[in-house]
XYZ file of C-alpha atoms in Angstrom:
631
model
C -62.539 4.706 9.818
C -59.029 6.176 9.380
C -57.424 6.603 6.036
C -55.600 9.025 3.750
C -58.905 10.126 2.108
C -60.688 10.956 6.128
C -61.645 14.043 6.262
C -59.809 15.634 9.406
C -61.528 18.064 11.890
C -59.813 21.101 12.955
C -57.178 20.595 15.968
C -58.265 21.585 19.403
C -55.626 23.880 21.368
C -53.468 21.595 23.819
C -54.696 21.729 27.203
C -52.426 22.842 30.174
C -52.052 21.058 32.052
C -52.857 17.915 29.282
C -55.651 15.563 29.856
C -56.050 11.901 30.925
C -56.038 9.511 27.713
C -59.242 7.605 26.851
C -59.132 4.009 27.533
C -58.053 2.799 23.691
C -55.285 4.851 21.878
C -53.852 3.703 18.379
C -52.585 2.193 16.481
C -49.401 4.108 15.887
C -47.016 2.633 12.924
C -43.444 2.762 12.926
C -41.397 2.036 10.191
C -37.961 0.282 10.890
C -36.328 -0.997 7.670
C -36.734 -3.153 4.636
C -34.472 -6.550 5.020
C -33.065 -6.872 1.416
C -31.663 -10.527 2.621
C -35.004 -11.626 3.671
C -37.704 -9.672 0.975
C -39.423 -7.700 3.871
C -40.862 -4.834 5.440
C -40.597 -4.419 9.002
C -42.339 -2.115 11.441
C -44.647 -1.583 14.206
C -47.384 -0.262 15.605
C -48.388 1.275 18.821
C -51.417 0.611 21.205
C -52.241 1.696 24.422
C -55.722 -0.297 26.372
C -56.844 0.232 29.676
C -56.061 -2.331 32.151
C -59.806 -3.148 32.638
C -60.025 -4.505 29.064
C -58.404 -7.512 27.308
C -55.903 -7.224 25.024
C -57.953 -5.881 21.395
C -57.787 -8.251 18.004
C -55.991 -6.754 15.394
C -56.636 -7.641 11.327
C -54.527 -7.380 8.315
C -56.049 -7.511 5.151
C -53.321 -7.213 2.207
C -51.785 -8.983 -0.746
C -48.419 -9.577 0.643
C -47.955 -12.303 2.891
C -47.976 -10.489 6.556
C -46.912 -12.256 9.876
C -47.544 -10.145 13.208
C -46.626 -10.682 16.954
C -47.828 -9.234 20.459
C -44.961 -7.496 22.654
C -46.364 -6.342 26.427
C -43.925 -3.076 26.519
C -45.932 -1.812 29.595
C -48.186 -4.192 31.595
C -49.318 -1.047 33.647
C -48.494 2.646 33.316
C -51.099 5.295 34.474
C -53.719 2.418 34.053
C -52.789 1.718 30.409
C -51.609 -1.707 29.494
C -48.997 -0.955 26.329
C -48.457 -2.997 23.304
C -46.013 -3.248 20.429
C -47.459 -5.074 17.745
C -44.030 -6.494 15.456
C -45.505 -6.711 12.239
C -43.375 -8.193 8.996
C -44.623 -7.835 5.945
C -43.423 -9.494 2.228
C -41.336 -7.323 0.256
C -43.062 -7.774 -3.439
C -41.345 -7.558 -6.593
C -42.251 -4.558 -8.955
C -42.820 -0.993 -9.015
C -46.524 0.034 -7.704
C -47.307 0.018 -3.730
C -49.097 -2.749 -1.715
C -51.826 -1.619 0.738
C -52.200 -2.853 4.123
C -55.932 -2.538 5.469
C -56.074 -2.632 9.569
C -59.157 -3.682 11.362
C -58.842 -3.626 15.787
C -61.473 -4.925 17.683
C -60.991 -3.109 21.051
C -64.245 -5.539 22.770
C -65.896 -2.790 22.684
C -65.570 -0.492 19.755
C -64.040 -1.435 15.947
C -61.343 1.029 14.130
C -60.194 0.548 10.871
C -57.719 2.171 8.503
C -54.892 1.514 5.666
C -51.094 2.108 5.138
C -49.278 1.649 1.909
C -45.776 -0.066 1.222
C -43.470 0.370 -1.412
C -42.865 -2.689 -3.374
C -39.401 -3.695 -4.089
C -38.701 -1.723 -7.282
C -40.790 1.275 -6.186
C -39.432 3.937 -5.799
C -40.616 6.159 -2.315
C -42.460 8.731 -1.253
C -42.072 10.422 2.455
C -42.502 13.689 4.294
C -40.592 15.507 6.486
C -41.396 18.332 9.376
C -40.170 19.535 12.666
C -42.099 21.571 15.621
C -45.175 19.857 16.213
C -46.333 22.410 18.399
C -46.366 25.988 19.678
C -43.704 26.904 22.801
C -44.122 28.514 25.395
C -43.161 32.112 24.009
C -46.175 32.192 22.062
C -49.043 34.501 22.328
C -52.648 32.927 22.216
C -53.794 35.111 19.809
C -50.738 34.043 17.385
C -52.392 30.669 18.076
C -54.785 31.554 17.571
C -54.771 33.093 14.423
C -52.194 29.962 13.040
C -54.171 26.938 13.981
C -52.289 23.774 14.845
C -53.695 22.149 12.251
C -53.110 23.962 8.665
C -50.381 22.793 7.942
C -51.166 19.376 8.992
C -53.824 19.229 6.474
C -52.249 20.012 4.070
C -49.918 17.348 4.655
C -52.643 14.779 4.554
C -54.055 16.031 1.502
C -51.338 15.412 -0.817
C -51.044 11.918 1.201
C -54.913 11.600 0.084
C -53.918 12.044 -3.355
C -50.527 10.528 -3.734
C -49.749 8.136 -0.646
C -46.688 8.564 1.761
C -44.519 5.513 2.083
C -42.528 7.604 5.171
C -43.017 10.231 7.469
C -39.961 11.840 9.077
C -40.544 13.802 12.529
C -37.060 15.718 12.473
C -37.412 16.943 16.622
C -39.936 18.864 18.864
C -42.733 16.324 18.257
C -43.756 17.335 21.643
C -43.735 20.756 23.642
C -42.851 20.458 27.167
C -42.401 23.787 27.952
C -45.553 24.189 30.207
C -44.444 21.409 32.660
C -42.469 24.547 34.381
C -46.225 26.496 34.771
C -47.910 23.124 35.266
C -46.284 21.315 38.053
C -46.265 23.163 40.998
C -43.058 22.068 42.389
C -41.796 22.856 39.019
C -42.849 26.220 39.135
C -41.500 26.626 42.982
C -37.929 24.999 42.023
C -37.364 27.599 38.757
C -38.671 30.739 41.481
C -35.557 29.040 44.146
C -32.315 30.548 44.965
C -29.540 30.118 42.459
C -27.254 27.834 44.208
C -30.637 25.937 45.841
C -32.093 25.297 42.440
C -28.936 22.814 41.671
C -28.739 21.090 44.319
C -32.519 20.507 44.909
C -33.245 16.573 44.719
C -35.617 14.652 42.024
C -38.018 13.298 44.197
C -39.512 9.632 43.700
C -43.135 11.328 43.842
C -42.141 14.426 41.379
C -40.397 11.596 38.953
C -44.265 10.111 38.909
C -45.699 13.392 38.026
C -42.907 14.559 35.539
C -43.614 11.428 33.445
C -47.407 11.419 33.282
C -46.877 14.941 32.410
C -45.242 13.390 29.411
C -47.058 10.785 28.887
C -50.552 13.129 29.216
C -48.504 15.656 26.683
C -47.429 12.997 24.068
C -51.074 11.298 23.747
C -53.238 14.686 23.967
C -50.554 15.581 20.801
C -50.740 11.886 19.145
C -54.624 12.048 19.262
C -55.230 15.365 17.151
C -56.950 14.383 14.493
C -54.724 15.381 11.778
C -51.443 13.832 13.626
C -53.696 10.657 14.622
C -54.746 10.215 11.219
C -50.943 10.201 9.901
C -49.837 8.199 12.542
C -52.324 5.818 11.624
C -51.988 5.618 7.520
C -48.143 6.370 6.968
C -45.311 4.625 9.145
C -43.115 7.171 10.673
C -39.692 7.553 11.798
C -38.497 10.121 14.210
C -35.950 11.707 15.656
C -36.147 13.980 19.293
C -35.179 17.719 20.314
C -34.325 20.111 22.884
C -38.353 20.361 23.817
C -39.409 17.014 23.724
C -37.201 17.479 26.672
C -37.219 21.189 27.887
C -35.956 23.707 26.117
C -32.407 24.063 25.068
C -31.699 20.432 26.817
C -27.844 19.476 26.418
C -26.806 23.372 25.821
C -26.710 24.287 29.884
C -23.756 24.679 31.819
C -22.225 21.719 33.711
C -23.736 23.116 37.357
C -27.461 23.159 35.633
C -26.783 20.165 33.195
C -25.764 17.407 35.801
C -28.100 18.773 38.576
C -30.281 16.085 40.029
C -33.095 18.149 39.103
C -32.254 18.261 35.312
C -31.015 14.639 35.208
C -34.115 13.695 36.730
C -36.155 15.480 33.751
C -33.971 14.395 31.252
C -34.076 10.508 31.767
C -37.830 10.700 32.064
C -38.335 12.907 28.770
C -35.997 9.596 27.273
C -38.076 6.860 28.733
C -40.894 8.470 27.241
C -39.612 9.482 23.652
C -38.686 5.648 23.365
C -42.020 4.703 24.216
C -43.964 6.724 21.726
C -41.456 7.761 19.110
C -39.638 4.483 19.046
C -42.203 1.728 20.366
C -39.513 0.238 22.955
C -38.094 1.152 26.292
C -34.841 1.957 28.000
C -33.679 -2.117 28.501
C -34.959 -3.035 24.943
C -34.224 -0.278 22.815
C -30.938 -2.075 21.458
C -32.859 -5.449 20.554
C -35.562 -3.045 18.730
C -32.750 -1.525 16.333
C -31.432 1.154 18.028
C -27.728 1.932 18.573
C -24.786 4.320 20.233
C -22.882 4.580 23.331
C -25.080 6.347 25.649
C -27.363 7.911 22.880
C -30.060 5.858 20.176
C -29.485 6.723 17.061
C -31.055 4.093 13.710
C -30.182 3.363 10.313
C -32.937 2.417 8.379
C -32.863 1.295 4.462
C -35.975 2.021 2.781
C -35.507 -0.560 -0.441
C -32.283 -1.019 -2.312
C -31.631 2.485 -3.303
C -32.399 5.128 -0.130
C -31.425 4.643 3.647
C -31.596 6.888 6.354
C -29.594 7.648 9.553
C -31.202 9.532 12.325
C -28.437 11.422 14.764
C -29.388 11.137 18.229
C -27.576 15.058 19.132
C -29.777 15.343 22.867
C -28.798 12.083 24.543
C -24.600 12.847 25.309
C -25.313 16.761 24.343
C -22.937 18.975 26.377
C -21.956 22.666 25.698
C -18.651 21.370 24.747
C -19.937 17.975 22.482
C -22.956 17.357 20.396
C -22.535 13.726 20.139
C -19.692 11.716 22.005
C -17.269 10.282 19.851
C -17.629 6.685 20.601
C -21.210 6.707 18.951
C -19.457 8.686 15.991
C -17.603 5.563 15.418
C -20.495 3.152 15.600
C -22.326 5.476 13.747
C -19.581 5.676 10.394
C -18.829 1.778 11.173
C -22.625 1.444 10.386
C -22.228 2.704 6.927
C -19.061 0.975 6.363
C -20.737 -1.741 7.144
C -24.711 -1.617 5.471
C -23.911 1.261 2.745
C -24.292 -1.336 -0.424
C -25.204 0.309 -4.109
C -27.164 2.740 -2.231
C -28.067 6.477 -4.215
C -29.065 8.316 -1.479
C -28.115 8.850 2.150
C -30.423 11.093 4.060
C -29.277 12.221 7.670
C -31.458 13.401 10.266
C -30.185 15.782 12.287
C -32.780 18.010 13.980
C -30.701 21.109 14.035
C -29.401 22.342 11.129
C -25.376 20.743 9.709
C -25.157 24.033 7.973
C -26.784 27.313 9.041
C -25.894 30.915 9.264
C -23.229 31.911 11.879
C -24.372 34.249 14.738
C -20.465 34.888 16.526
C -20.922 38.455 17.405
C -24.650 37.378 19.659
C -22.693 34.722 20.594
C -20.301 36.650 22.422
C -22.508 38.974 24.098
C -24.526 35.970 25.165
C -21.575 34.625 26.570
C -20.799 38.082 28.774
C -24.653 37.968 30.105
C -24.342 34.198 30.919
C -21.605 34.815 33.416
C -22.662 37.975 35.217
C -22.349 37.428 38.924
C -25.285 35.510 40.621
C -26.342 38.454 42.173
C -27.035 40.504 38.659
C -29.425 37.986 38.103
C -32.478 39.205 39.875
C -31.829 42.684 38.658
C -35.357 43.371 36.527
C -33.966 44.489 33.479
C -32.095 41.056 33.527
C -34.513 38.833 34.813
C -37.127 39.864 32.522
C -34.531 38.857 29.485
C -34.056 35.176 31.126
C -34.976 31.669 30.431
C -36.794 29.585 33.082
C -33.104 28.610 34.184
C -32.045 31.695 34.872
C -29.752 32.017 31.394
C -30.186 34.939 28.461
C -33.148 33.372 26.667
C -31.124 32.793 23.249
C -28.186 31.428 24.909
C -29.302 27.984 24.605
C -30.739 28.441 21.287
C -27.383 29.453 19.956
C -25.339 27.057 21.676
C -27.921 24.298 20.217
C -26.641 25.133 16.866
C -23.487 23.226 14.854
C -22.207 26.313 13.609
C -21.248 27.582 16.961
C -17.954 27.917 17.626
C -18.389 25.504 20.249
C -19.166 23.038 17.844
C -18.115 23.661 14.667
C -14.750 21.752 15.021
C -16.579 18.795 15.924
C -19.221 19.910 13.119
C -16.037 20.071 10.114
C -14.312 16.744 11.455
C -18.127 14.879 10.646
C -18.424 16.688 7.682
C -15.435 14.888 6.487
C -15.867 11.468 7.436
C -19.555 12.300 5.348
C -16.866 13.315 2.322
C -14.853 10.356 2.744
C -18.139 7.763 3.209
C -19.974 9.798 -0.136
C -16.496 9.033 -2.241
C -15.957 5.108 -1.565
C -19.737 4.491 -0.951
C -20.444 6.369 -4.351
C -23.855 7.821 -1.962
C -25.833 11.224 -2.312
C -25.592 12.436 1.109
C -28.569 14.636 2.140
C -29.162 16.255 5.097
C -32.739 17.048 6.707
C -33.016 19.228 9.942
C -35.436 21.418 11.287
C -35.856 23.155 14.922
C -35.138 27.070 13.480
C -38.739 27.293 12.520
C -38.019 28.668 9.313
C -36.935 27.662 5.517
C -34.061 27.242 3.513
C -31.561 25.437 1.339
C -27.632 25.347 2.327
C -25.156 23.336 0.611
C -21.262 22.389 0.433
C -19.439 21.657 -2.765
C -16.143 21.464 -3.793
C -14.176 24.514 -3.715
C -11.916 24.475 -7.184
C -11.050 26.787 -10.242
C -12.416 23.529 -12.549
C -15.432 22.891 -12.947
C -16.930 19.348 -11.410
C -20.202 18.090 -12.624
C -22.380 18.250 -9.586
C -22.904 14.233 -10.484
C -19.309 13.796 -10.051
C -18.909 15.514 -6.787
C -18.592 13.565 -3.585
C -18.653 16.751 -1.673
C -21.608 18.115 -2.529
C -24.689 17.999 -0.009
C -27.745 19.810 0.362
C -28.770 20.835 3.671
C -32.794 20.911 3.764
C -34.348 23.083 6.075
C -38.191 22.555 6.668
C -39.285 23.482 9.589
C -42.485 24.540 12.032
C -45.428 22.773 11.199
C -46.872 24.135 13.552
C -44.853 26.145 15.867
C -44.494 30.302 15.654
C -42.472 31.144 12.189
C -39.633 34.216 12.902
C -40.782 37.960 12.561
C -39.938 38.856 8.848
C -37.740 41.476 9.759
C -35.307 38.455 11.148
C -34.918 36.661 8.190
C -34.023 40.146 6.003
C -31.678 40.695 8.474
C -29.905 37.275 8.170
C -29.688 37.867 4.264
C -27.219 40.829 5.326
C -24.755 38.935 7.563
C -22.121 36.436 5.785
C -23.862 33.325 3.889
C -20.620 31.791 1.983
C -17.808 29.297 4.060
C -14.747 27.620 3.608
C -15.072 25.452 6.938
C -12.530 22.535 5.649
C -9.877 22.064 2.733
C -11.300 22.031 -1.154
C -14.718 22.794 0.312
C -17.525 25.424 0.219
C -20.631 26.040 2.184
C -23.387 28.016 1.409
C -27.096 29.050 1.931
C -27.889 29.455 -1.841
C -30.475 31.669 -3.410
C -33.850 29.116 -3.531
C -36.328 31.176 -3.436
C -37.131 32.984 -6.594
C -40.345 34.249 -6.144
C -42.539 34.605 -2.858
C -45.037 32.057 -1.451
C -47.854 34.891 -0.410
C -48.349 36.811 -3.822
C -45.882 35.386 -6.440
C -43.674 38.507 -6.662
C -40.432 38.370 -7.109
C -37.999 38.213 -4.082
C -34.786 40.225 -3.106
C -34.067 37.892 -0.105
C -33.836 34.269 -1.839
C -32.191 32.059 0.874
C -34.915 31.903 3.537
C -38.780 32.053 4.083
C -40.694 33.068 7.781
C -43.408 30.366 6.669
C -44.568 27.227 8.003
C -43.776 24.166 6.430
C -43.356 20.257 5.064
C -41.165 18.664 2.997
C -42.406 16.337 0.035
C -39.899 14.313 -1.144
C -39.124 11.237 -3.381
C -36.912 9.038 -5.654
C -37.525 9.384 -9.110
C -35.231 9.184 -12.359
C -34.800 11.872 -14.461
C -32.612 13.711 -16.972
C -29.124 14.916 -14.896
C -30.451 17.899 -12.712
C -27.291 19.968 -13.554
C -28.099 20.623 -17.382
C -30.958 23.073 -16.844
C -31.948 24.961 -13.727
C -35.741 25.161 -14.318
C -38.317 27.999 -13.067
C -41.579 27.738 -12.377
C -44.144 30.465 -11.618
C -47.742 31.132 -11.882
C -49.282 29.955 -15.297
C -45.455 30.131 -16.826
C -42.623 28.007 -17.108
C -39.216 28.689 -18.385
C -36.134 26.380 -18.793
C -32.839 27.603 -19.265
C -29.864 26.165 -19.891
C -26.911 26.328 -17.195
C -23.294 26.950 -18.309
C -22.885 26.497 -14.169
C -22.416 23.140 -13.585
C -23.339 23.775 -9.571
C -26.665 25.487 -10.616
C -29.261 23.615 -8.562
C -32.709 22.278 -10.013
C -35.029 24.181 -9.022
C -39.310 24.458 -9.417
C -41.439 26.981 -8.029
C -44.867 26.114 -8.584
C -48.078 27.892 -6.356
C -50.707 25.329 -5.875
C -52.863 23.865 -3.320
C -55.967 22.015 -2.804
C -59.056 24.432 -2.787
C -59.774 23.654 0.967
C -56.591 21.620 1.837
C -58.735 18.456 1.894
C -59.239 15.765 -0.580
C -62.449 16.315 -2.293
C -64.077 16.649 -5.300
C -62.848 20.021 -6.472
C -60.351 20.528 -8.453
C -56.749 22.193 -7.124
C -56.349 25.781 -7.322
C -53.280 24.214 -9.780
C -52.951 20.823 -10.489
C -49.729 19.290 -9.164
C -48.017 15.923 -9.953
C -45.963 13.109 -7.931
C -44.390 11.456 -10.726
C -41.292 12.222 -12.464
C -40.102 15.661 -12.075
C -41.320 18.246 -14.178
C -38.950 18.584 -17.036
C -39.058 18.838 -20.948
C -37.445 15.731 -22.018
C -35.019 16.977 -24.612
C -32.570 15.259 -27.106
C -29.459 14.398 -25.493
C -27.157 11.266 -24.609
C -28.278 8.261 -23.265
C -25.366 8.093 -20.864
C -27.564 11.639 -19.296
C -30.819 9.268 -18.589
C -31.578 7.157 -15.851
C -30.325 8.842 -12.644
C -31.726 8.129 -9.723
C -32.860 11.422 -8.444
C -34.129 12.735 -4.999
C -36.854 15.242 -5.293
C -37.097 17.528 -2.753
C -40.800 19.805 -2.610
C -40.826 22.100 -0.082
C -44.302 23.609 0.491
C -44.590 26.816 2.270
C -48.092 28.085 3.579
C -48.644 31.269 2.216
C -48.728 34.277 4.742
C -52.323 35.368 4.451
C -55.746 33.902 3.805
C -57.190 33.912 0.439
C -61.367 33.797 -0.854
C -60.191 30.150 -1.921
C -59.223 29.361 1.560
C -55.276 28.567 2.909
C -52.655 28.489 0.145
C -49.554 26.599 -0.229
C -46.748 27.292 -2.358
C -43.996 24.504 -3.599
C -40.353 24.718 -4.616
C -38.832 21.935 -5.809
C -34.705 20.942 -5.232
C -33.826 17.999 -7.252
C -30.752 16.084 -6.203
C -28.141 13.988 -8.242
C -27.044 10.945 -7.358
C -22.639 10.313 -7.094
C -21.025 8.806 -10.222
């Protein structure tokens, strides 16, 4: 039995090379949109049966009127026969959710489980993460000592108490960085010759290996018991990274990036992130929703008042171009197009919009990357290198918007977001993840008047929540990044900045001198609710106290800070080390206009796993943003 109130077991490690799948996997749900013209919800689900066995019987058991249809997306890959199940469900007037109860009879086994759906008037409740996983840079005693799964539990302990509608998977769902130990041509082409390496072939028999590799990778990760039991009881959308397809994919030099050898790797990594993180494949991935010239990007409304666009930035990656400009165009002639009396916009870029600049590594990057071939086996050099035979950061930095190589094409998006925020009168968010640590940017309008944050069309918060699982930077990192420049004026009347969210620390509650990011693992809770106009108080909360005050600075962002966790990060019977609440955001209601009621608010909870281990077991601290809507 699956469900948000299952109690998970603790993660095993990931095996290298991964296992063989058992002969039922699933169900997986997808979410794809609610069709406002039609009153329904529309998703998917996932299931993979060995060819030996018949197709399994699947049961709904809800309210709602629910209609469901059998697609064959594989009739036979490594043995598995693979099924999308299209599943429609009635959209229901009102404001509570409907539950969906799941019953598959695989012949020989029965699994059972639930999912919830917002009803029309409801407003919803999702999570967000990125870096499902632990690269290849990391020690097995950090492992170790992490866990893959404590952050994941905590994840589906709030979902026991207060059930996700969404679940966002913002890149890295998968690590592929061990194919390169793994595979032992693999391993044989990255020891080659420079100029032999890029001209090697992609074999038909390698291809075969390479994408049961993936295939192996993605179900050994999909059948963790914490992941499974999300993927099972909260629809997900998701969006891919650099090592879902090796690291720093897109971000190589034109000799490495159209080798046959990387080509190869790359189209199989796609074939199989359509398969598991969109239920399709390569010929019907436009017929299942997804769009762009050579990339797949999605828009997705979840009810009448949020929607969501998910940036495909790996597909038409170069080091010159994140995304090609044609898809640009489909993408802003979507939301010209589908952007009606919508509040919020999220966007789903996996690396950061905004970010701190790094121009000075940059350059010396730049020097090491084009040292002759022959300064390349040189120890000192060699032991500094990627797997491709590049300074190990290079790709990491040239992955990143704010590099110079990108940040034209980075301002000139920004600005179409501007223009689409003003005549769509939408909240444009942005979610990203990939830098494994925490933080809050934002741009505004730059002027000597002051602009009610409600009122402004430029500003947008950049959420970062990253590494749910994956490594978090050494502290010393992110007090170093406080020192270099964190303020912008990247285009006209505009400002950009990593503000000061953090007041206090996750760990031991003390108050912090380095506010704009945390080395911690963590989700994002977030969630429409309305509320009082964020910008008339900033709000505090710490510990056992809470203190409003009121903000003559109309740009001061809403902001909680509340320590609390389950007692053992599991829904039981004891109570929280601090009780914590889902429902409207907590705020004195005080006298003031009617006009300053009713907006419709995005709350943004970021919890943060605290550093060290406590007697009442792994803590988790939140911070809460909470974002206007445009007037």
């Amino acid at each position: 039995m699956l469900s948000p109130s299952h109690t998970i077991d603790q993660s095993p490690a990931i095996s290298h090379p991964p296992k063989r799948p058992a002969p039922a996997l699933g169900p997986y749900y997808h979410f794809i949109k609610t069709d406002l013209n039609k009153m329904l919800w529309l998703g998917s689900a996932l299931v993979f049966r060995h060819v030996s066995f018949e197709r399994p019987k699947i049961e709904f058991n809800c309210i709602p009127k629910l209609d469901y249809n059998w697609e064959v997306l594989y009739d036979n890959l490594f043995d598995m026969r693979i099924y999308r199940i299209n599943i429609s469900i009635e959209l229901r007037q009102g404001e509570d959710d409907d539950e969906i109860k799941w019953k598959i009879n695989w012949n020989d086994h029965i699994s059972e489980g639930l999912f919830r759906i917002a009803r029309y008037n409801q407003k919803w409740r999702g999570g967000f993460f990125s870096c499902n996983g632990f690269d290849a840079t990391v020690p097995e005693d950090a492992k170790s000592k992490l866990k893959f799964g404590n952050v994941w539990d905590h994840l589906n302990s709030i979902h026991a108490e207060t059930p996700l509608h969404l679940l966002i998977w913002g890149g890295d769902q998968t690590y592929i960085d061990f194919i390169f130990e793994d595979i032992p041509f693999l391993k044989h082409w990255a020891d080659m010759e420079w100029n032999t390496k890029w001209t090697c072939d992609f074999q038909d028999d390698l291809r075969e290996q390479v994408e049961e590799y993936h295939f192996n990778t993605y179900v050994e990760n999909w059948e963790r018991p914490e992941v499974k039991n999300a993927l099972a009881s909260i629809p997900s959308i998701m969006m891919w990274d650099d090592h879902d397809i090796f690291d720093g994919a897109g971000s190589y030099p034109p000799l490495l990036h159209d080798s046959p050898m990387m080509t190869g790797l790359f189209k199989t990594a796609q074939k199989m992130r359509l398969l598991f993180q969109h239920h399709t494949t390569v010929e019907k991935a436009h017929d299942h929703d997804l769009f762009g010239y050579q990339g797949y990007n999605f828009l997705t409304h979840c009810g009448p008042n949020l929607a969501i666009i998910g940036a495909d930035g790996r597909t038409e990656r170069d080091v010159e171009t994140v995304q090609d400009a044609r898809s640009w165009d489909m993408i802003f002639e979507k939301l010209e197009n589908n952007i009606m009396n919508v509040s919020h916009l999220i966007i789903i870029f996996p690396v950061p919009f905004s970010f701190i600049r790094f121009k000075l590594t940059e350059t010396i990057l730049e020097h090491l990357k084009n040292l002759p071939n022959r300064c390349r086996n040189v120890p000192i050099v060699k032991n500094t290198n990627s797997v491709f035979g590049l300074p190990e950061l290079y790709d990491d930095l040239l992955d990143e918007w704010t590099h110079g190589a990108h940040i034209n094409e980075r301002n000139r998006v920004l600005q179409r977001f501007q223009e689409i925020a003003q005549k769509k009168k939408v909240r444009i968010t942005f979610f990203s993840g990939d830098v494994h640590c925490c933080g809050i940017s934002r741009f505004k309008t730059h002027t000597n008047n002051d602009i009610a944050p409600i009122h402004d069309n430029k500003l947008m918060y950049q959420i970062i929540s990253s590494a749910i699982v994956n490594l978090p930077p050494p502290s010393i990192a992110i007090h170093m990044a406080h020192f270099g420049k964190t303020k912008w004026y990247p285009i006209e009347n505009t400002v950009e900045e990593l503000i000061d969210f953090f007041q206090r620390s996750p760990d031991t509650g003390r108050r912090l001198m380095h506010k704009k990011l945390r080395p911690n693992r963590n989700w994002c809770y977030f969630e429409q609710c309305q509320e009082i106009d964020p910008s008339i108080y900033t709000t505090i909360k710490s510990g056992f106290f809470h203190r409003h005050f009121g903000s003559k600075k109309q740009d001061s962002p809403m902001i909680e800070l509340d320590p609390t966790s389950k007692s053992n990060d599991h829904k039981s019977t004891e109570p929280p080390v601090q009780q914590h609440t889902h429902g409207p955001a907590c705020t004195d209601m005080r006298e003031i206009e009617q006009a300053q009621l009713e907006t419709h608010t995005l709350k943004i909870r970021l919890w943060l796993e605290s550093g060290g281990k406590h007697n009442e077991g792994r803590q988790f601290a939140n911070y809460d943003l909470l974002i206007p809507n445009l007037i």
